[in-house]
PDB file of C-alpha atoms in Angstrom:
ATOM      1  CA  UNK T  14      77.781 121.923 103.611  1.00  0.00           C
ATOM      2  CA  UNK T  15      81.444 121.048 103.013  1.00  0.00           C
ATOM      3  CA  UNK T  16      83.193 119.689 105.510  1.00  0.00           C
ATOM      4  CA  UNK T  17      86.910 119.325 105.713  1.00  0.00           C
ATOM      5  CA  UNK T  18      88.776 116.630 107.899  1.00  0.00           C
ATOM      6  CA  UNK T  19      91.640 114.846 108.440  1.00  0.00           C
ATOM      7  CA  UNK T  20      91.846 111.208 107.268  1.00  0.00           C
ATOM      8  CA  UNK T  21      90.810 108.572 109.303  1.00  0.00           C
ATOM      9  CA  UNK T  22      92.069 104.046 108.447  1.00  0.00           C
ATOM     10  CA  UNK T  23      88.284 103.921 107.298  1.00  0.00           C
ATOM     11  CA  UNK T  24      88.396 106.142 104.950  1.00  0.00           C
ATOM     12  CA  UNK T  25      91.053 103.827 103.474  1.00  0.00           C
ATOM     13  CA  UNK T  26      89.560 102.010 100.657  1.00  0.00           C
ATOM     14  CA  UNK T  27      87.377 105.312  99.228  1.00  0.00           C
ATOM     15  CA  UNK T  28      90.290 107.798  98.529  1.00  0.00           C
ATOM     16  CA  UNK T  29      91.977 104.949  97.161  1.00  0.00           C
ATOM     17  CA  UNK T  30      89.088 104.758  95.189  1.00  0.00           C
ATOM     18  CA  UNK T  31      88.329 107.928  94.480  1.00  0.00           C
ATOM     19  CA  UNK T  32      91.882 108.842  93.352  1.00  0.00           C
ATOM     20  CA  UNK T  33      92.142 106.463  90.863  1.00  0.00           C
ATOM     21  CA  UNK T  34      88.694 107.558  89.613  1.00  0.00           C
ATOM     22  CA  UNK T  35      89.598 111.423  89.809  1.00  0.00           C
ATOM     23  CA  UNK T  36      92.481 110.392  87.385  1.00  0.00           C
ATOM     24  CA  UNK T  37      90.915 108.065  84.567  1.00  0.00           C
ATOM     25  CA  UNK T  38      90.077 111.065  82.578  1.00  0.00           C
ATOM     26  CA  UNK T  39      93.995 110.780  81.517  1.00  0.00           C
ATOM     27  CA  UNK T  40      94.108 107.263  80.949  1.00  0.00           C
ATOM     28  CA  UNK T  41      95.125 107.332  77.189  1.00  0.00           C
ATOM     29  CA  UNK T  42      97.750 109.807  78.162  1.00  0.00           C
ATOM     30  CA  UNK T  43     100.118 107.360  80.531  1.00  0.00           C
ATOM     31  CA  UNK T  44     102.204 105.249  78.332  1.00  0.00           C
ATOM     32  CA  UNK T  45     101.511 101.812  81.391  1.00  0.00           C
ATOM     33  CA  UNK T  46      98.252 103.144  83.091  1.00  0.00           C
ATOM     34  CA  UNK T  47      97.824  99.591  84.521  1.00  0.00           C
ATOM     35  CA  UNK T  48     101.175 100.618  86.702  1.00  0.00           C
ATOM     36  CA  UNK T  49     100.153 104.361  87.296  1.00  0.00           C
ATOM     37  CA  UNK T  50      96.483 103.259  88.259  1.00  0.00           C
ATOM     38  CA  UNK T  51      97.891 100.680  90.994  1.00  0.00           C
ATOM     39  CA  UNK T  52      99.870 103.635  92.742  1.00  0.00           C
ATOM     40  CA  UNK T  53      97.228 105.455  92.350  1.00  0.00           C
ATOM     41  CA  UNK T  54      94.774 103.060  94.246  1.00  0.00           C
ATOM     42  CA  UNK T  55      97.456 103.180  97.093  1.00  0.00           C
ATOM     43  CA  UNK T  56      96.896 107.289  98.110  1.00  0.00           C
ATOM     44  CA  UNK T  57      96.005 106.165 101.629  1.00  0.00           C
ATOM     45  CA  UNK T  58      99.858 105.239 102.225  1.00  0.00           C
ATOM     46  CA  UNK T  59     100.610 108.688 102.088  1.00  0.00           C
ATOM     47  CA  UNK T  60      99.400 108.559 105.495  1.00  0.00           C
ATOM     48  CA  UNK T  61     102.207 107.139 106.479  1.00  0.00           C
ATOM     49  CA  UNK T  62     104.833 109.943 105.596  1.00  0.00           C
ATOM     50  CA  UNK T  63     102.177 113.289 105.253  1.00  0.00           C
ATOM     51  CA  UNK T  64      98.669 113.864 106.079  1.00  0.00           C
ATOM     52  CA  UNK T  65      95.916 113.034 103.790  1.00  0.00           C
ATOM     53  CA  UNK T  66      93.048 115.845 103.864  1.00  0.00           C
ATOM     54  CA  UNK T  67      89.959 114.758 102.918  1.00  0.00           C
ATOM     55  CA  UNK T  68      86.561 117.150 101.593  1.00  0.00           C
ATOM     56  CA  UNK T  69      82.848 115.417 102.477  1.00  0.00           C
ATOM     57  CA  UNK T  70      79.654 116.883 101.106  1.00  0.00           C
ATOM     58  CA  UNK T  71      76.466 115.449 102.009  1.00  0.00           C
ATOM     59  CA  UNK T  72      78.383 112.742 104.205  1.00  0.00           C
ATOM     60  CA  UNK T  73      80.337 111.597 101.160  1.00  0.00           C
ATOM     61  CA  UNK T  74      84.659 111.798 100.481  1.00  0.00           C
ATOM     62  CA  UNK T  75      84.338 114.193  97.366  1.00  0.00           C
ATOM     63  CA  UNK T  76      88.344 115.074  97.493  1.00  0.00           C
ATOM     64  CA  UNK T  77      91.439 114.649  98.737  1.00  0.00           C
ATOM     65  CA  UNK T  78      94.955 115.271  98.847  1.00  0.00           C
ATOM     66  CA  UNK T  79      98.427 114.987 100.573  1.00  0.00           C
ATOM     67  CA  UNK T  80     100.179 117.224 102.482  1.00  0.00           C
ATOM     68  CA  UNK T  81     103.779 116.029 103.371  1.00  0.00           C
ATOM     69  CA  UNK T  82     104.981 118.877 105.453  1.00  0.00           C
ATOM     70  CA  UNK T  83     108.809 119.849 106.190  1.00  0.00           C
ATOM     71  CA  UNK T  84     111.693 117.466 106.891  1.00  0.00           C
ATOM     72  CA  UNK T  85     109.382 114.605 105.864  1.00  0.00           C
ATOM     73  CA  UNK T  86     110.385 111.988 102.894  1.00  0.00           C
ATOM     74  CA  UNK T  87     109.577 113.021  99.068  1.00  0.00           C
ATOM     75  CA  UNK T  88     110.795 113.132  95.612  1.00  0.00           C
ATOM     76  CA  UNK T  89     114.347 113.923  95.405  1.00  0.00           C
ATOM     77  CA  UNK T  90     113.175 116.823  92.653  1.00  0.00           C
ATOM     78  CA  UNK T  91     111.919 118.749  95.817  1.00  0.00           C
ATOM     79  CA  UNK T  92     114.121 120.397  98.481  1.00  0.00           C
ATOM     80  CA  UNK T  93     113.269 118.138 101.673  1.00  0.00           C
ATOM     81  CA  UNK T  94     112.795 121.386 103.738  1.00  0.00           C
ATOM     82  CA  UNK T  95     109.876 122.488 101.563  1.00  0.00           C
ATOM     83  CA  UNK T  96     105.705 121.061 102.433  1.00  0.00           C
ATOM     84  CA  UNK T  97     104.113 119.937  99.714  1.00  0.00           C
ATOM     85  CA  UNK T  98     101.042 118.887  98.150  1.00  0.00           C
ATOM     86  CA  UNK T  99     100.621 115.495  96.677  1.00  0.00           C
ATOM     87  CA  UNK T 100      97.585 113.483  94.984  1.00  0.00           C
ATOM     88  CA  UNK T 101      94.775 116.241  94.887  1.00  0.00           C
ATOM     89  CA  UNK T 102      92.093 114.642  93.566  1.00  0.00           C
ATOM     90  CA  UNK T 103      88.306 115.471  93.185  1.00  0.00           C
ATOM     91  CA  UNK T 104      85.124 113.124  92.444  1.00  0.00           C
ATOM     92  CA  UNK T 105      84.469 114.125  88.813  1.00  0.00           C
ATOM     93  CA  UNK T 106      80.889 114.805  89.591  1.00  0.00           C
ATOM     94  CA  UNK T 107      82.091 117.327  92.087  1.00  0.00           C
ATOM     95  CA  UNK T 108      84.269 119.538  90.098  1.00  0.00           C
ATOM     96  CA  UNK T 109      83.755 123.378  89.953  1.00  0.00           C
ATOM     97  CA  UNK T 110      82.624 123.765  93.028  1.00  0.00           C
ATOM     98  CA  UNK T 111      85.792 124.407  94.979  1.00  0.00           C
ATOM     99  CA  UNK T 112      87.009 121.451  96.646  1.00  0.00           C
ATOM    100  CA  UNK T 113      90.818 121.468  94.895  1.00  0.00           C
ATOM    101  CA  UNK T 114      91.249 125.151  96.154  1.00  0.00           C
ATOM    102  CA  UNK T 115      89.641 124.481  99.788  1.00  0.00           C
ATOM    103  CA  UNK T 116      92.121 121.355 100.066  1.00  0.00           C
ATOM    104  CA  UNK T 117      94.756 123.454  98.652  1.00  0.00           C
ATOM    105  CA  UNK T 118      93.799 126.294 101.134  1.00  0.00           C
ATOM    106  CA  UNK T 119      94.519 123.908 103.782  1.00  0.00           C
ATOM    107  CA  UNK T 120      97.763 122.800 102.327  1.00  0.00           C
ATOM    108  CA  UNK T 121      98.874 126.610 102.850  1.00  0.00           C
ATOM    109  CA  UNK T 122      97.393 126.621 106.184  1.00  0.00           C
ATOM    110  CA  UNK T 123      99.610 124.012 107.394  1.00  0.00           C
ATOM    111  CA  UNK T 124     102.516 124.888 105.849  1.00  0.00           C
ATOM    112  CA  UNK T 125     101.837 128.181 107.495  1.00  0.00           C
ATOM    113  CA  UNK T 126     101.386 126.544 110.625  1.00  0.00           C
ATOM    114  CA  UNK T 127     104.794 124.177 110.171  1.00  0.00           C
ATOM    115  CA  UNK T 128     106.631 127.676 109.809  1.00  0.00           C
ATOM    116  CA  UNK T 129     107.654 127.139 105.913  1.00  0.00           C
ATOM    117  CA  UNK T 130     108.402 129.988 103.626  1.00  0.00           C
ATOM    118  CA  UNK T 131     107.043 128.316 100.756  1.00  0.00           C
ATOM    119  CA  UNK T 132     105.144 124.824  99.197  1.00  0.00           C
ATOM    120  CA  UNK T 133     105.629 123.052  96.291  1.00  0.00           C
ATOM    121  CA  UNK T 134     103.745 120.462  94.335  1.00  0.00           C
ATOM    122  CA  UNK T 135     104.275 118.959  90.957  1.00  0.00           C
ATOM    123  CA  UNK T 136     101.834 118.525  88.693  1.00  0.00           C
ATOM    124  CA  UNK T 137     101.429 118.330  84.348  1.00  0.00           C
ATOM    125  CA  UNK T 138     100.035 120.444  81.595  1.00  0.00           C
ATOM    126  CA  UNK T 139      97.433 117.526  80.979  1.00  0.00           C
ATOM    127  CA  UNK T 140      95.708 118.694  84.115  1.00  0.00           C
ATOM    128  CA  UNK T 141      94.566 121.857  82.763  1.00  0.00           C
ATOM    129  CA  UNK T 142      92.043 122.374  85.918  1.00  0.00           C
ATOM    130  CA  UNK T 143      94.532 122.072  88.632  1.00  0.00           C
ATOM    131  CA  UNK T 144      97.265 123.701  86.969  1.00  0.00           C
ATOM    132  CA  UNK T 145      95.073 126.909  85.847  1.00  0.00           C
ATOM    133  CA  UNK T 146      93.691 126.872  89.903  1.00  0.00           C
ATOM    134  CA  UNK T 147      97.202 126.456  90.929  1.00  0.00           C
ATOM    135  CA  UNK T 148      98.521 129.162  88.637  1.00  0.00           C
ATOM    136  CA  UNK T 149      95.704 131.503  90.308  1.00  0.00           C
ATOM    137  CA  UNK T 150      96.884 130.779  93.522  1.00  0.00           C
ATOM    138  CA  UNK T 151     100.466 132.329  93.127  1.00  0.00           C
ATOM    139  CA  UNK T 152     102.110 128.735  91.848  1.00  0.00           C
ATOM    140  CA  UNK T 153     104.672 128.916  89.625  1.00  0.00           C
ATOM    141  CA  UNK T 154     106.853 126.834  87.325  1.00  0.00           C
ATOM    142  CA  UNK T 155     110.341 126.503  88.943  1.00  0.00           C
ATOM    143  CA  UNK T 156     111.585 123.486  87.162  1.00  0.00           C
ATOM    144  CA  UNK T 157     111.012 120.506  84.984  1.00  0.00           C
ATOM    145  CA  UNK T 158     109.803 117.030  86.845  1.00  0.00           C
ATOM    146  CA  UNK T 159     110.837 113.770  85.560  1.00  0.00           C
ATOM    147  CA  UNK T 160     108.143 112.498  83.264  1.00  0.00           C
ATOM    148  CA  UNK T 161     105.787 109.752  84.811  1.00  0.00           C
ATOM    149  CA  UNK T 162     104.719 106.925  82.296  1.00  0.00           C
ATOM    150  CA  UNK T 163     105.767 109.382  79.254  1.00  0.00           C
ATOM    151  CA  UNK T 164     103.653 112.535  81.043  1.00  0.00           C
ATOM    152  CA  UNK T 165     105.745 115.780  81.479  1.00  0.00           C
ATOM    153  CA  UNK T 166     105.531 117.285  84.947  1.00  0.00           C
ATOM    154  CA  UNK T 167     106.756 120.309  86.322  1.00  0.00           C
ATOM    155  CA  UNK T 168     107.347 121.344  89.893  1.00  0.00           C
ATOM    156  CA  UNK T 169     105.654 124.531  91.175  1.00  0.00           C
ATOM    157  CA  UNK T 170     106.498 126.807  94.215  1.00  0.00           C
ATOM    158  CA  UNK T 171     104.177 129.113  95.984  1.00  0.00           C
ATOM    159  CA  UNK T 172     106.021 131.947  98.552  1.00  0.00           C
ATOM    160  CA  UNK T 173     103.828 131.833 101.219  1.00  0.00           C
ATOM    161  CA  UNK T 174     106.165 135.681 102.976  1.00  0.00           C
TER     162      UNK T 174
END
């Protein structure tokens, strides 16, 4: 059974791991994917300004993600009053089965509970999974991102009235 928790320092070393594995599938897409895959193997620091989420099945991190709630520091592309979701990322074995949109699910729950009116996120058109789930969700397109490594990103706004 799934199990969702919040992130604990010994988890450290396998979301690190397990978001730069959830992201390899893009590899040829990133114009320096040496420098985006060593920011990617530091997720766990976004401890240090949000809340890392993590999804177990069978006793094992499957997923991950962010959540950098209200007030907190981000990306000057998002209004520092809004939550938002950063670095979901899913074991590749694991996909379909739910795990972005439970981690996203609690995203929205703790927005909720932070008394936001909305969440953002940012995310490309390369990652047609997450930005179809997102879409479903009630995300949309508000603006244009600045590209990372010569990807386009866009940032994405849910209502949550």
């Amino acid at each position: 059974m799934m199990q969702i928790r919040d992130f604990q320092s010994d988890d450290t070393d396998v979301v690190n791991e397990l978001a730069f594995t959830a992201f390899t599938q893009f590899e040829n897409e990133y114009a320096d994917w040496n420098a985006f895959s060593q920011n990617l193997r530091k997720m766990s620091l976004l401890a240090s300004t949000g809340e890392i989420i993590v999804a177990i099945d069978d006793g094992r991190i499957v997923g991950a993600v962010a959540y950098v709630g209200p007030g907190k520091p981000k990306a000057n592309f998002f209004d520092p009053a809004w939550p938002i979701i950063r670095m979901l990322v899913v074991a590749p074995d694991k996909r379909g089965k739910g795990i972005g949109r439970l981690l996203t699910d609690e995203c929205i729950r703790r927005a909720k509970r932070d008394k936001a009116n909305s969440i953002a996120l940012h995310t490309s058109p390369i990652m047609k999974n997450a930005l179809s789930m997102y879409l479903r969700m009630g995300f949309a397109l508000l603006t244009e991102a600045p590209p990372i490594h010569g990807v386009q990103y866009g940032v994405y706004i849910k209502s949550l009235n």
